[in-house]
Amino acid sequence: MAPARHIAAVIAGGGPVELKEVDVLKPGENEVLVKVVAAALNPTDWKYALSPDCVGNVSGCDLAGVIEELGPGAEAYRKVGERVTTCVVGAHSANGAYSQYVVAKANLFVAVPDSLSFEEIVQFPVAVFTACQCLYQSLRLSILPGPAASEPTQILVYGGSSSVGGFAVQMAKLGGLKVHATCSPKNFDLVRGYGADEVYDYRDPEAPQKIKAATGGKLKYAVDAISEHGSDKFVSGALSDEGGKIACVLPYTSLPRANIEPILSIVSDLAFDRPGSGVSYVEDGPKYAKMITDLIAQGKLKPAPILIMSKGLASVSEAFQYMMEGKVSGKKVIFRIADTPGL
Ligand SMILES: NC(=O)c1ccc[n+]([C@@H]2O[C@H](COP(=O)([O-])OP(=O)(O)OC[C@H]3O[C@@H](n4cnc5c(N)ncnc54)[C@H](OP(=O)(O)O)[C@@H]3O)[C@@H](O)[C@H]2O)c1
């Protein structure tokens, strides 16, 4: 039985969070209450913590833990005591991952196999769901297992050492594609380990031309897992002169070339319909969750290296600063709730 009150990281204004005692929320229809064991850091967390509109809301999206309570109808999907990971739309309400208890949608969970710890699995939800959206929703590539092809389709993943990019490399490779990826040279081996066939340094000004040459000028698909700092020019420079599609994770501010189509996906679209968007992706979320659960159970999807912050939720503000300063490279930052002083 969950307590009435718990500790959560509440957005204080201007960047940091404050740990406060707040009410534990009740799960609604088709929702469950999770007792959180570990939570992971995503760039969206520090970005929204800077927004005055989010002050007073609970931060954090990725969480892993044990199901504590089922809301009405949730018994169709889950059981009390299950080890799970999922994500919520943090920073927008009193429900966020950086807390002891979180309410989440019952049909959007990835099951945790005994072979992985909560600290390892918690990096999956936001990043792997976004990678699925890039490949299957934006680029409309065949969902796994793709058709066997004599000449594999080629894809560029820009930002192969990022969380989203690392899963995009892995999912694309599992789908039978030939994967070209960019990252810093220190992360070449990591990204090859995810399955990239060729790796390139994105700081090399010749790299777009090198990729164009390596793909015979036929590259039609790219995932831009960074989508800023000039990535649009790099990626469009590598794509075929005939044009192509770029799945982006932030909106492109300009069209790189007339025959190139940048297509943005937003991970929260898997949980809720965006008002006015005219399209619905909420039925894709449970399909991706099932596919990812199976791939993880089969040992086919690897977690990235992790960095566990020393003071649990009390380290969230420090971790925001660390990520904002661009210090996260090829790893996922994790918080263990039990490491929080006093918990
Ligand atoms: N649309 C959505 O719903 C959605 C969902 C998730 C994330 N996102 C966005 O996607 C982006 C990536 O998120 P993430 O969690 O995957 O990031 P992340 O894991 O924190 O990214 C870190 C990686 O980014 C690479 N990097 C840093 N600066 C770079 C630059 N100037 N050019 C190229 N690469 C650079 C680094 O590569 P090296 O260390 O190898 O240099 C590093 O390994 C963020 O902007 C995030 O807000 C959007």
Coordinates of C-alpha atoms and ligand atoms in Angstrom, one line a residue:
M1 CA 0.0 0.0 0.0
A2 CA 1.5 3.3 -1.1
P3 CA 1.8 6.1 1.5
A4 CA -0.3 9.3 1.2
R5 CA 2.7 11.5 0.8
H6 CA 6.1 11.1 -1.0
I7 CA 9.2 13.0 -2.0
A8 CA 9.4 14.5 -5.5
A9 CA 11.7 16.8 -7.5
V10 CA 9.6 19.9 -8.1
I11 CA 10.7 22.6 -10.6
A12 CA 11.9 25.6 -8.7
G13 CA 12.2 28.1 -11.5
G14 CA 15.3 29.1 -13.6
G15 CA 16.8 25.6 -13.8
P16 CA 17.0 23.7 -10.5
V17 CA 14.5 21.4 -8.8
E18 CA 13.7 21.3 -5.0
L19 CA 12.9 18.0 -3.2
K20 CA 9.5 18.5 -1.6
E21 CA 6.9 16.3 0.2
V22 CA 3.8 16.1 -2.0
D23 CA 0.6 13.9 -2.3
V24 CA 0.9 10.5 -3.9
L25 CA -1.4 10.5 -6.9
K26 CA -4.1 7.9 -7.5
P27 CA -4.0 5.9 -10.7
G28 CA -7.0 6.6 -13.0
E29 CA -8.7 4.4 -15.5
N30 CA -6.2 2.1 -17.3
E31 CA -3.3 3.6 -15.2
V32 CA -1.0 2.1 -12.6
L33 CA 1.0 3.4 -9.7
V34 CA 4.7 2.5 -9.8
K35 CA 7.1 2.6 -6.9
V36 CA 10.1 4.0 -8.6
V37 CA 13.5 2.4 -8.1
A38 CA 15.5 4.3 -10.7
A39 CA 15.0 7.3 -13.1
A40 CA 17.0 8.5 -16.1
L41 CA 18.0 12.0 -17.4
N42 CA 16.8 13.3 -20.8
P43 CA 17.6 16.7 -22.4
T44 CA 13.9 17.6 -22.2
D45 CA 14.2 17.5 -18.3
W46 CA 16.6 20.4 -18.0
K47 CA 15.0 22.3 -20.9
Y48 CA 11.6 22.3 -19.3
A49 CA 13.1 23.1 -15.9
L50 CA 14.1 26.5 -17.4
S51 CA 10.5 27.3 -18.4
P52 CA 8.6 29.6 -16.1
D53 CA 5.4 27.7 -17.2
C54 CA 6.7 24.5 -15.5
V55 CA 7.4 26.0 -12.0
G56 CA 5.8 23.8 -9.3
N57 CA 5.5 20.7 -11.6
V58 CA 7.3 17.5 -11.0
S59 CA 10.3 16.8 -13.3
G60 CA 11.4 13.6 -15.0
C61 CA 10.2 11.3 -17.8
D62 CA 12.0 7.9 -17.6
L63 CA 11.3 5.6 -14.7
A64 CA 11.7 2.0 -13.7
G65 CA 10.3 0.2 -10.7
V66 CA 7.6 -2.1 -9.4
I67 CA 3.9 -1.9 -9.9
E68 CA 2.3 -1.0 -6.6
E69 CA -1.4 -0.4 -7.4
L70 CA -3.7 -0.8 -10.4
G71 CA -6.3 1.7 -11.5
P72 CA -9.7 0.6 -12.8
G73 CA -9.3 -1.5 -16.0
A74 CA -5.5 -1.8 -15.6
E75 CA -5.7 -5.4 -14.6
A76 CA -6.2 -6.2 -18.3
Y77 CA -2.6 -5.1 -18.9
R78 CA -0.5 -5.5 -15.8
K79 CA -0.1 -7.1 -12.3
V80 CA 0.9 -5.7 -8.9
G81 CA 4.6 -6.6 -8.3
E82 CA 5.7 -6.5 -11.9
R83 CA 9.2 -5.1 -12.7
V84 CA 8.6 -2.5 -15.4
T85 CA 10.0 0.6 -17.1
T86 CA 8.1 3.4 -18.9
C87 CA 8.0 7.2 -19.4
V88 CA 5.6 9.9 -18.5
V89 CA 5.3 13.5 -19.7
G90 CA 7.4 15.1 -16.9
A91 CA 7.5 18.8 -16.0
H92 CA 3.9 19.4 -17.1
S93 CA 1.9 18.3 -13.9
A94 CA 2.3 16.9 -10.4
N95 CA 3.3 13.6 -12.0
G96 CA 6.9 13.2 -12.9
A97 CA 9.6 10.4 -12.9
Y98 CA 11.8 12.1 -10.3
S99 CA 9.8 11.0 -7.4
Q100 CA 9.0 7.9 -5.2
Y101 CA 5.7 7.1 -6.9
V102 CA 4.5 7.8 -10.4
V103 CA 1.2 7.2 -12.2
A104 CA 1.7 5.8 -15.7
K105 CA -0.4 4.4 -18.6
A106 CA -0.9 0.6 -18.1
N107 CA -0.4 -0.3 -21.8
L108 CA 3.0 1.6 -22.4
F109 CA 5.3 -0.5 -20.2
V110 CA 8.4 -2.5 -21.1
A111 CA 8.9 -5.5 -18.9
V112 CA 12.3 -5.8 -17.1
P113 CA 14.0 -9.1 -17.6
D114 CA 16.0 -10.7 -14.7
S115 CA 19.1 -10.1 -16.8
L116 CA 18.9 -6.3 -16.5
S117 CA 18.9 -4.0 -13.4
F118 CA 16.5 -1.2 -13.0
E119 CA 19.5 1.2 -13.4
E120 CA 20.3 -0.3 -16.8
I121 CA 16.7 -0.6 -18.2
V122 CA 15.5 2.9 -17.2
Q123 CA 17.4 4.4 -20.1
F124 CA 15.2 2.8 -22.7
P125 CA 11.7 4.3 -22.7
V126 CA 12.0 7.9 -24.1
A127 CA 15.1 7.1 -26.3
V128 CA 14.0 3.8 -27.7
F129 CA 10.4 5.0 -28.3
T130 CA 11.7 8.1 -30.1
A131 CA 14.1 5.9 -32.2
C132 CA 11.1 3.7 -33.2
Q133 CA 9.1 6.8 -34.2
C134 CA 12.0 8.1 -36.3
L135 CA 12.3 4.8 -38.2
Y136 CA 8.7 3.6 -38.5
Q137 CA 6.6 6.7 -38.1
S138 CA 8.7 9.4 -39.8
L139 CA 10.7 7.3 -42.4
R140 CA 8.1 4.6 -42.8
L141 CA 10.7 1.9 -42.8
S142 CA 9.5 -1.7 -42.4
I143 CA 8.8 -2.6 -38.8
L144 CA 10.9 -5.6 -37.5
P145 CA 11.6 -8.1 -38.9
G146 CA 12.0 -6.2 -42.2
P147 CA 12.0 -8.0 -45.5
A148 CA 15.3 -9.7 -46.5
A149 CA 16.9 -7.6 -49.2
S150 CA 19.7 -8.6 -51.5
E151 CA 20.9 -5.0 -51.4
P152 CA 20.2 -3.5 -47.9
T153 CA 18.7 -0.1 -47.6
Q154 CA 21.2 2.4 -46.3
I155 CA 20.6 4.8 -43.5
L156 CA 22.6 7.6 -41.8
V157 CA 22.2 8.0 -38.0
Y158 CA 23.6 11.4 -37.1
G159 CA 24.4 11.4 -33.3
G160 CA 25.0 7.6 -33.0
S161 CA 26.4 7.9 -29.5
S162 CA 23.4 9.8 -28.2
S163 CA 20.6 7.9 -26.4
V164 CA 18.1 8.2 -29.3
G165 CA 20.8 7.7 -31.9
G166 CA 22.2 4.6 -30.2
F167 CA 18.9 2.9 -30.2
A168 CA 18.2 4.1 -33.8
V169 CA 21.5 2.4 -34.9
Q170 CA 20.5 -0.8 -33.1
M171 CA 16.9 -0.9 -34.4
A172 CA 18.0 -0.1 -37.9
K173 CA 20.6 -2.8 -37.9
L174 CA 18.1 -5.3 -36.5
G175 CA 15.8 -4.3 -39.4
G176 CA 18.5 -5.4 -41.9
L177 CA 19.7 -1.9 -42.9
K178 CA 23.2 -0.8 -43.7
V179 CA 24.0 1.8 -41.0
H180 CA 26.3 4.8 -41.3
A181 CA 26.6 6.8 -38.1
T182 CA 28.4 9.8 -36.8
C183 CA 29.9 10.5 -33.3
S184 CA 33.2 11.6 -31.8
P185 CA 36.1 9.3 -32.5
K186 CA 36.3 8.3 -28.8
N187 CA 32.8 6.8 -29.3
F188 CA 33.5 5.0 -32.6
D189 CA 33.9 1.5 -30.9
L190 CA 30.7 2.1 -28.8
V191 CA 28.7 2.9 -31.9
R192 CA 30.2 0.0 -33.9
G193 CA 29.1 -2.1 -31.0
Y194 CA 25.5 -0.9 -31.5
G195 CA 25.8 -2.3 -35.0
A196 CA 27.0 0.6 -37.2
D197 CA 28.7 -0.6 -40.3
E198 CA 30.6 2.7 -40.8
V199 CA 31.3 5.5 -38.4
Y200 CA 32.3 9.1 -39.1
D201 CA 33.5 12.1 -37.1
Y202 CA 30.8 14.8 -37.4
R203 CA 33.5 17.4 -36.8
D204 CA 35.3 16.4 -40.0
P205 CA 34.2 18.9 -42.7
E206 CA 34.7 16.2 -45.4
A207 CA 32.5 13.7 -43.6
P208 CA 29.2 14.4 -45.6
Q209 CA 31.1 13.9 -48.9
K210 CA 32.8 10.7 -47.5
I211 CA 29.3 9.4 -46.6
K212 CA 28.0 10.4 -50.0
A213 CA 30.8 8.5 -51.7
A214 CA 30.5 5.4 -49.4
T215 CA 26.7 5.2 -50.2
G216 CA 27.3 5.6 -53.9
G217 CA 25.2 8.9 -53.8
K218 CA 22.1 6.7 -53.1
L219 CA 21.4 7.6 -49.4
K220 CA 17.7 8.4 -49.1
Y221 CA 17.1 8.0 -45.3
A222 CA 18.6 9.6 -42.2
V223 CA 17.8 9.9 -38.5
D224 CA 19.1 13.2 -37.2
A225 CA 19.2 12.3 -33.5
I226 CA 20.7 15.8 -32.7
S227 CA 18.7 18.1 -35.0
E228 CA 20.7 21.3 -34.0
H229 CA 24.2 22.8 -34.2
G230 CA 24.3 22.5 -38.0
S231 CA 23.3 18.9 -38.2
D232 CA 20.7 19.7 -41.0
K233 CA 23.5 20.9 -43.3
F234 CA 25.7 17.9 -42.5
V235 CA 22.9 15.4 -43.1
S236 CA 21.5 17.0 -46.2
G237 CA 25.1 17.1 -47.6
A238 CA 25.3 13.3 -47.2
L239 CA 21.9 12.5 -48.8
S240 CA 21.5 11.7 -52.5
D241 CA 21.1 14.5 -55.0
E242 CA 17.8 12.9 -55.8
G243 CA 16.6 13.9 -52.3
G244 CA 15.5 12.0 -49.2
K245 CA 13.8 12.0 -45.8
I246 CA 15.3 13.0 -42.5
A247 CA 13.6 11.9 -39.3
C248 CA 14.4 14.7 -36.8
V249 CA 13.9 15.0 -33.1
L250 CA 13.8 18.8 -32.8
P251 CA 12.1 21.0 -35.5
Y252 CA 14.3 22.0 -38.3
T253 CA 14.3 25.8 -38.6
S254 CA 15.1 25.8 -42.3
L255 CA 14.7 23.4 -45.2
P256 CA 18.1 22.2 -46.1
R257 CA 17.3 21.5 -49.8
A258 CA 14.0 21.6 -51.7
N259 CA 14.0 17.8 -52.3
I260 CA 14.7 16.9 -48.7
E261 CA 11.8 16.3 -46.3
P262 CA 12.5 16.7 -42.5
I263 CA 9.9 14.9 -40.5
L264 CA 9.6 15.6 -36.7
S265 CA 8.3 13.0 -34.2
I266 CA 7.4 13.8 -30.6
V267 CA 7.5 11.0 -28.1
S268 CA 4.6 12.2 -26.1
D269 CA 2.4 11.5 -29.2
L270 CA 2.6 7.8 -28.2
A271 CA 0.8 8.6 -25.0
F272 CA -1.6 11.4 -25.9
D273 CA -3.1 12.9 -29.0
R274 CA -1.8 16.4 -29.5
P275 CA -4.8 18.8 -29.9
G276 CA -5.1 20.1 -33.5
S277 CA -2.4 17.7 -34.9
G278 CA -5.0 15.8 -37.0
V279 CA -3.1 12.5 -36.6
S280 CA -3.0 9.9 -33.8
Y281 CA -0.1 7.7 -32.9
V282 CA -1.4 6.5 -29.5
E283 CA -2.0 3.0 -30.9
D284 CA 1.7 2.7 -31.9
G285 CA 3.0 3.1 -28.3
P286 CA 1.8 -0.3 -27.0
K287 CA 3.1 -2.0 -30.2
Y288 CA 6.5 -0.5 -29.8
A289 CA 6.5 -1.4 -26.1
K290 CA 5.7 -5.1 -26.9
M291 CA 8.4 -5.2 -29.6
I292 CA 11.0 -3.6 -27.3
T293 CA 10.1 -6.0 -24.4
D294 CA 10.7 -8.9 -26.8
L295 CA 14.0 -7.6 -28.2
I296 CA 15.3 -6.9 -24.7
A297 CA 14.3 -10.3 -23.4
Q298 CA 16.1 -11.9 -26.4
G299 CA 19.2 -9.9 -25.6
K300 CA 19.0 -8.1 -28.9
L301 CA 18.9 -4.5 -27.6
K302 CA 21.8 -3.3 -25.5
P303 CA 21.8 -0.6 -22.9
A304 CA 24.4 2.2 -23.1
P305 CA 27.0 2.7 -20.4
I306 CA 25.5 4.4 -17.3
L307 CA 26.6 7.1 -14.9
I308 CA 24.8 6.8 -11.5
M309 CA 24.6 10.1 -9.7
S310 CA 25.7 9.7 -6.1
K311 CA 22.7 11.3 -4.2
G312 CA 19.7 10.0 -6.1
L313 CA 17.0 12.7 -6.5
A314 CA 19.2 15.2 -4.6
S315 CA 21.6 15.0 -7.6
V316 CA 19.0 16.1 -10.2
S317 CA 19.9 19.8 -10.3
E318 CA 23.6 19.0 -10.6
A319 CA 22.8 16.5 -13.4
F320 CA 20.8 19.1 -15.3
Q321 CA 23.9 21.4 -15.2
Y322 CA 26.2 18.6 -16.3
M323 CA 24.0 17.8 -19.3
M324 CA 23.4 21.4 -20.2
E325 CA 27.2 21.9 -20.4
G326 CA 27.4 19.2 -23.0
K327 CA 29.3 16.7 -20.7
V328 CA 27.1 13.7 -21.5
S329 CA 28.9 11.6 -24.1
G330 CA 27.9 8.0 -25.0
K331 CA 26.3 7.3 -21.6
K332 CA 23.0 7.7 -19.7
V333 CA 22.8 9.6 -16.4
I334 CA 20.8 7.6 -13.8
F335 CA 19.3 8.4 -10.4
R336 CA 18.6 5.7 -7.8
I337 CA 15.7 6.8 -5.5
A338 CA 17.2 4.9 -2.5
D339 CA 20.5 7.0 -2.8
T340 CA 18.5 10.1 -2.0
P341 CA 19.6 11.3 1.5
G342 CA 16.8 10.6 4.0
L343 CA 14.9 8.2 1.8
Ligands
LIG1 N1 11.2 14.6 -30.3 C1 11.3 14.0 -29.2 O1 10.2 13.5 -28.7 C2 12.6 13.7 -28.5 C3 12.7 12.6 -27.6 C4 14.0 12.4 -27.1 C5 15.0 13.3 -27.3 N2 14.8 14.4 -28.1 C6 15.9 15.4 -28.3 O2 16.9 14.6 -29.0 C7 18.2 15.2 -28.7 C8 19.1 14.1 -28.3 O3 18.6 13.5 -27.1 P1 19.4 12.3 -26.4 O4 18.8 12.0 -25.1 O5 19.6 11.2 -27.4 O6 20.8 13.1 -26.2 P2 22.1 12.6 -25.4 O7 22.2 11.2 -25.2 O8 22.3 13.5 -24.2 O9 23.2 13.1 -26.4 C9 24.5 13.1 -26.1 C10 25.3 12.9 -27.4 O10 25.1 14.0 -28.3 C11 26.3 14.1 -29.1 N3 26.5 15.5 -29.4 C12 26.6 16.5 -28.5 N4 26.7 17.7 -29.1 C13 26.7 17.5 -30.4 C14 26.9 18.3 -31.6 N5 27.0 19.6 -31.5 N6 26.8 17.7 -32.8 C15 26.6 16.3 -32.9 N7 26.5 15.5 -31.8 C16 26.5 16.1 -30.6 C17 27.4 13.6 -28.3 O11 28.2 12.8 -29.2 P3 29.8 12.6 -28.9 O12 30.0 12.6 -27.4 O13 30.1 11.3 -29.6 O14 30.5 13.8 -29.6 C18 26.8 12.8 -27.1 O15 27.1 11.4 -27.1 C19 17.9 16.3 -27.6 O16 17.9 17.5 -28.2 C20 16.5 15.9 -27.1 O17 15.9 17.0 -26.5 C21 13.6 14.6 -28.7

